[in-house]
PDB file of C-alpha atoms in Angstrom:
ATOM      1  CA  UNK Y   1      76.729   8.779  10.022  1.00 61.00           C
ATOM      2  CA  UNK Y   2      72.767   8.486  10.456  1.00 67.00           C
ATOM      3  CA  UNK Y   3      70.348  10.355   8.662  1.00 70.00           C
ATOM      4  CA  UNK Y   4      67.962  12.531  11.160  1.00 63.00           C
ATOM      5  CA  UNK Y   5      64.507  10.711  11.127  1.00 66.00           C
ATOM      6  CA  UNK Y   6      61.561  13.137  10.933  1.00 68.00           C
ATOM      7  CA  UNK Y   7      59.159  12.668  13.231  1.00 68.00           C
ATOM      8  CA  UNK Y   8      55.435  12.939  12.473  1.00 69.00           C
ATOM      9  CA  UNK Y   9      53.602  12.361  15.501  1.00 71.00           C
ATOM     10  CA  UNK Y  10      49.742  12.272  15.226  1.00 80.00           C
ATOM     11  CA  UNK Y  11      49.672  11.205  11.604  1.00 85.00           C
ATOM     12  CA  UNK Y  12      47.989   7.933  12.722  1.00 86.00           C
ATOM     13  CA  UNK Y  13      45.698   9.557  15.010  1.00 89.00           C
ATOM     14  CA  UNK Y  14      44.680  12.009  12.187  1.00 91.00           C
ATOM     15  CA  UNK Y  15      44.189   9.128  10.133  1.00 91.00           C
ATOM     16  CA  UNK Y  16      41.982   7.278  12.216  1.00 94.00           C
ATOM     17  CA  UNK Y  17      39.479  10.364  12.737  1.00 94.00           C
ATOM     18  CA  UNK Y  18      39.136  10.505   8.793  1.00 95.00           C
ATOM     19  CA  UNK Y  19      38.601   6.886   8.379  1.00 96.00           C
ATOM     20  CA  UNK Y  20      35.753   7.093  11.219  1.00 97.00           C
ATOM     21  CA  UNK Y  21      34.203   9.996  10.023  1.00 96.00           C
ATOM     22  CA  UNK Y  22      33.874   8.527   6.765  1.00 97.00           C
ATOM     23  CA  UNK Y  23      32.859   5.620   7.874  1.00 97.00           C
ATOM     24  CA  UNK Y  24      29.865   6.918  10.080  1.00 97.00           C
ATOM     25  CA  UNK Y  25      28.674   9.048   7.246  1.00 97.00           C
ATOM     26  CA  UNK Y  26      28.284   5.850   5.424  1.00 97.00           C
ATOM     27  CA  UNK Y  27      26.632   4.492   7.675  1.00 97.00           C
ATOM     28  CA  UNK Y  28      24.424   7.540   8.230  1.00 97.00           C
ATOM     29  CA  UNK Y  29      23.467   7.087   4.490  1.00 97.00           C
ATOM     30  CA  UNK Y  30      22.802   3.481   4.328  1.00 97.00           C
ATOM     31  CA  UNK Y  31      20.918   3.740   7.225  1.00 97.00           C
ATOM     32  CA  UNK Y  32      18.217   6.641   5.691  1.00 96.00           C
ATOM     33  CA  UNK Y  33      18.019   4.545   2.399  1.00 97.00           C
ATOM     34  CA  UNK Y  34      16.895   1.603   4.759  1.00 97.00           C
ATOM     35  CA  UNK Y  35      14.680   3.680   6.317  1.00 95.00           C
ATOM     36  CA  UNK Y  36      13.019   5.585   3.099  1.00 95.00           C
ATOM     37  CA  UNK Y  37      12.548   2.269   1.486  1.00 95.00           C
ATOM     38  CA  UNK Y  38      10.976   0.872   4.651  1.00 92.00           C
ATOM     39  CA  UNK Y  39       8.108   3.654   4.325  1.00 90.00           C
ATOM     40  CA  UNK Y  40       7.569   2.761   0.333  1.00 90.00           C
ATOM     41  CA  UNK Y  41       7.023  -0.480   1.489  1.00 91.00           C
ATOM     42  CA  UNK Y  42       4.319   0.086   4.136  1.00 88.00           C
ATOM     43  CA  UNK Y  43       2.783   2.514   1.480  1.00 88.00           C
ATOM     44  CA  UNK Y  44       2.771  -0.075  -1.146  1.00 90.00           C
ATOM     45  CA  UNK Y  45       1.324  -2.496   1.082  1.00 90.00           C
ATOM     46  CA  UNK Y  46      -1.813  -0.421   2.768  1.00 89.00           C
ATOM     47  CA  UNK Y  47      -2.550   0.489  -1.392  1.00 90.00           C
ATOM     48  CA  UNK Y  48      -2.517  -3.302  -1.863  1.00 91.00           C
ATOM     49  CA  UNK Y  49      -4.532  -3.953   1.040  1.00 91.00           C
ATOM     50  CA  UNK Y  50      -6.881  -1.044   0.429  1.00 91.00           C
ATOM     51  CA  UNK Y  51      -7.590  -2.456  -3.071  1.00 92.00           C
ATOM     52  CA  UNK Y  52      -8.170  -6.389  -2.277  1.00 92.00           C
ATOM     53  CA  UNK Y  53     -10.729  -4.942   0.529  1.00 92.00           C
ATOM     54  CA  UNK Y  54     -12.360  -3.361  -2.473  1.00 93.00           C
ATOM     55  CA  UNK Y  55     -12.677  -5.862  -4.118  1.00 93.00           C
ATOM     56  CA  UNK Y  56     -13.189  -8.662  -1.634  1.00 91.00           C
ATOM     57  CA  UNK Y  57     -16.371  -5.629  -0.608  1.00 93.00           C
ATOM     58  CA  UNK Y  58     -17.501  -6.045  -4.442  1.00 94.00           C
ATOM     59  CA  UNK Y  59     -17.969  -9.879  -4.158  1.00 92.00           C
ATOM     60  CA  UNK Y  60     -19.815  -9.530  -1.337  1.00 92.00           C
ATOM     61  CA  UNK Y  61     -21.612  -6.789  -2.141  1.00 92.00           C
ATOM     62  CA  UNK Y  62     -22.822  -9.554  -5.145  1.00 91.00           C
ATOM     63  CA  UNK Y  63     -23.663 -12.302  -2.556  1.00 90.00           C
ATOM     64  CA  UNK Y  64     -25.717  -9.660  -0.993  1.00 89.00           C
ATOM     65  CA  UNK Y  65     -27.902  -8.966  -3.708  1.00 88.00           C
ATOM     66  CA  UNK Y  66     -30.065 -12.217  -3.551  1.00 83.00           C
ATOM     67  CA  UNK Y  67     -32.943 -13.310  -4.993  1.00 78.00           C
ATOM     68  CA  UNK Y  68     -35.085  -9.855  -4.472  1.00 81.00           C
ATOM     69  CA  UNK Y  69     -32.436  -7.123  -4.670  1.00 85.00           C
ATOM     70  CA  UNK Y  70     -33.380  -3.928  -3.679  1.00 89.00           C
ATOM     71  CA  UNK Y  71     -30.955  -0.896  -3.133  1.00 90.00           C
ATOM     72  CA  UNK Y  72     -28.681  -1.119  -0.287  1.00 90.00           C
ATOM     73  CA  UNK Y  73     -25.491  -0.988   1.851  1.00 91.00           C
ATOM     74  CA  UNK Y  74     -23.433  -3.345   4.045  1.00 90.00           C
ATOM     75  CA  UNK Y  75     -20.210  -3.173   5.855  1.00 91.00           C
ATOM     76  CA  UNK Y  76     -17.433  -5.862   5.584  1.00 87.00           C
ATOM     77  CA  UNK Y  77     -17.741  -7.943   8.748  1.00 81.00           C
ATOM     78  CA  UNK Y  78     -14.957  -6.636  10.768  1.00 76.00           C
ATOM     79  CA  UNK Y  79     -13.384 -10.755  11.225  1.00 74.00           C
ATOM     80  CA  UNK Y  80     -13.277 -10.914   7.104  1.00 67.00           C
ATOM     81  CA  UNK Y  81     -11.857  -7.359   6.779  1.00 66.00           C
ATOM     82  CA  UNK Y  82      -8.985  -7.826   9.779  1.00 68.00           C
ATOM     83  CA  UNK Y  83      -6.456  -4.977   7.659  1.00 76.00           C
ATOM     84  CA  UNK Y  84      -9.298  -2.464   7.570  1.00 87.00           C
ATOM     85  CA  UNK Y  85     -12.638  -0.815   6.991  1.00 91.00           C
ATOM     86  CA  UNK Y  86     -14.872  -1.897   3.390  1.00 93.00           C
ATOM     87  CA  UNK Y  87     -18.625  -1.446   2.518  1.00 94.00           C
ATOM     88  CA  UNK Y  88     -20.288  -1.795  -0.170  1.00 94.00           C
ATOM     89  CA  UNK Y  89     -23.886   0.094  -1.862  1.00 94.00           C
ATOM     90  CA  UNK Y  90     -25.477  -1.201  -4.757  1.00 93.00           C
ATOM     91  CA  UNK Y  91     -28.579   0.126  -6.843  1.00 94.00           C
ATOM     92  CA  UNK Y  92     -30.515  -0.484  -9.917  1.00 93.00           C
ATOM     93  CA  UNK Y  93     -28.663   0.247 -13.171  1.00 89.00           C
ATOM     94  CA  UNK Y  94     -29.357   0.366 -17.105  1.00 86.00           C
ATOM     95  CA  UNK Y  95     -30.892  -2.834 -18.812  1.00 86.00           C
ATOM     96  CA  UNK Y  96     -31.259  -4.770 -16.022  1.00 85.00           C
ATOM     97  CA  UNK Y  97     -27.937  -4.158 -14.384  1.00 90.00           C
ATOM     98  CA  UNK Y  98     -26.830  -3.196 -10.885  1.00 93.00           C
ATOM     99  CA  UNK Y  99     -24.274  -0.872  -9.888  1.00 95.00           C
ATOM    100  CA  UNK Y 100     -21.822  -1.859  -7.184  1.00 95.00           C
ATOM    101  CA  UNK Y 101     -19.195   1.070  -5.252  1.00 95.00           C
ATOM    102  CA  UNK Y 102     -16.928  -0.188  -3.158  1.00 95.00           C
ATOM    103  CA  UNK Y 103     -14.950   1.354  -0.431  1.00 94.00           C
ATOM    104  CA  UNK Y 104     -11.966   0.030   1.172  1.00 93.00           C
ATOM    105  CA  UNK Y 105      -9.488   1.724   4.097  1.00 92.00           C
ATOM    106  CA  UNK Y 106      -6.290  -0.109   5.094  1.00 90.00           C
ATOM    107  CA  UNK Y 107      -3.331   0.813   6.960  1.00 84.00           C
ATOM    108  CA  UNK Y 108      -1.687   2.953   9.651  1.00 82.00           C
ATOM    109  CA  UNK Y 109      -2.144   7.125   9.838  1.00 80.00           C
ATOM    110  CA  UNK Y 110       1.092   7.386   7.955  1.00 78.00           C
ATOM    111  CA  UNK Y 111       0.541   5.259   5.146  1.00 78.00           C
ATOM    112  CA  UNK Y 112      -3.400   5.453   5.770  1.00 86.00           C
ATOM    113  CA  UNK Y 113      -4.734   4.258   1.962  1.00 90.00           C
ATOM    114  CA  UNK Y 114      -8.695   4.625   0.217  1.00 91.00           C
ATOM    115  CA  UNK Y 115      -9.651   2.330  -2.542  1.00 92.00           C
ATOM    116  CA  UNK Y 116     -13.170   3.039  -4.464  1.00 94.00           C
ATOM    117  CA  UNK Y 117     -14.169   0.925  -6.664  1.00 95.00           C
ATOM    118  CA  UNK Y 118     -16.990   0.123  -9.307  1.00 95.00           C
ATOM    119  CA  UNK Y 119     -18.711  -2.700 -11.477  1.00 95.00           C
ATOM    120  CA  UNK Y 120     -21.777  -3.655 -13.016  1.00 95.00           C
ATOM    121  CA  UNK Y 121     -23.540  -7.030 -12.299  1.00 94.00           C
ATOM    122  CA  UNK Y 122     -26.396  -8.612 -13.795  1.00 93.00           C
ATOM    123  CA  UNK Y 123     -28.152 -11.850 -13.154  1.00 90.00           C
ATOM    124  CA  UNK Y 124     -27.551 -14.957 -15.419  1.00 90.00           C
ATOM    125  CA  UNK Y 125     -29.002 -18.227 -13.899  1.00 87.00           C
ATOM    126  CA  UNK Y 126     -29.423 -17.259 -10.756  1.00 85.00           C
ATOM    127  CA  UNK Y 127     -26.461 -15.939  -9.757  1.00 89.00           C
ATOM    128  CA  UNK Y 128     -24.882 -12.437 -10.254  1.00 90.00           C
ATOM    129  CA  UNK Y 129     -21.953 -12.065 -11.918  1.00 91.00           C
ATOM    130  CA  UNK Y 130     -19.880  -8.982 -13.199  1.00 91.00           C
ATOM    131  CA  UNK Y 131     -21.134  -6.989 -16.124  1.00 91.00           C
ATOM    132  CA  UNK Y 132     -18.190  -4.995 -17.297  1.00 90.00           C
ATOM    133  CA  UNK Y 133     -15.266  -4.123 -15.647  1.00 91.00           C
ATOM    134  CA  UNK Y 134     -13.944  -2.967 -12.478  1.00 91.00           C
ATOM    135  CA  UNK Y 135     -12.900   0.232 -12.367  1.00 91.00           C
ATOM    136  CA  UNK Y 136     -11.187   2.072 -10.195  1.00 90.00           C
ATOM    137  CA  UNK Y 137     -12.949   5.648  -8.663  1.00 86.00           C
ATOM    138  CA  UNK Y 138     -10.575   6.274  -5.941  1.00 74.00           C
ATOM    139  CA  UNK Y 139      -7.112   5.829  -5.057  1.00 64.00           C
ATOM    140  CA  UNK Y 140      -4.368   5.048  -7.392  1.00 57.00           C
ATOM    141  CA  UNK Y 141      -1.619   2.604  -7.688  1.00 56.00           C
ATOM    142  CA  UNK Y 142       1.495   3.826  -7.986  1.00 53.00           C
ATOM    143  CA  UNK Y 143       3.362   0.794 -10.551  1.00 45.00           C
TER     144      UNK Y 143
END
């Protein structure tokens, strides 16, 4: 005598639709991690950027003082400063010193980054160097 086999028709097919669906979601998931980290990334770097065009604006800005400094401004030559905007303003300070601001702008409208930055200089055998720190006025770094 044979035993009466049940037949389950679809079960595979039903199977198949779960598996799929939880594999797109996945996949869904993975690919809005990839795309959140992607935009930390560009953020990070136009903060980066912003701050070395600071700076790199603040050693010029000390070239630029010479021999006879009076107070002044100058941009960043646009073919030194290719990932942005920086200038630089300097003017007599206390004892002798100078003041130097810079400003720095780097990146894309979405991730668009300002850097400010200041330091004292003073004049020691003919050239200027740093007086104090550089600290930052303007736009911080996230660590």
């Amino acid at each position: 005598m044979r035993k009466a086999i049940r037949r389950r028709r679809g079960v595979a097919s039903i199977w198949l639709l779960v598996m799929i669906v939880l594999i797109t979601s996945v996949s869904a998931l993975v690919a809005s991690e990839i795309l959140k980290s992607r935009e930390l990334a560009s953020k990070r770097e136009s903060e980066l950027r912003a701050e070395w065009l600071a700076r790199g604006a603040l050693e010029y800005g000390l070239r630029q003082l010479g021999d006879n400094p009076k107070a002044g401004t100058a941009e960043i030559p646009a073919d030194s400063a290719a990932a942005g905007k920086a200038s630089v303003a300097w003017k007599p300070g206390d004892n002798g010193t100078w003041n130097l601001r810079a400003e720095a702008i780097a990146g894309q409208i979405p991730a668009l980054k300002r850097c400010a930055l200041t330091m004292p200089a003073i004049r020691k055998g003919g050239v200027w160097i740093p007086a104090g720190p550089v600290e930052r006025v303007l736009g911080s770094i996230s660590r």
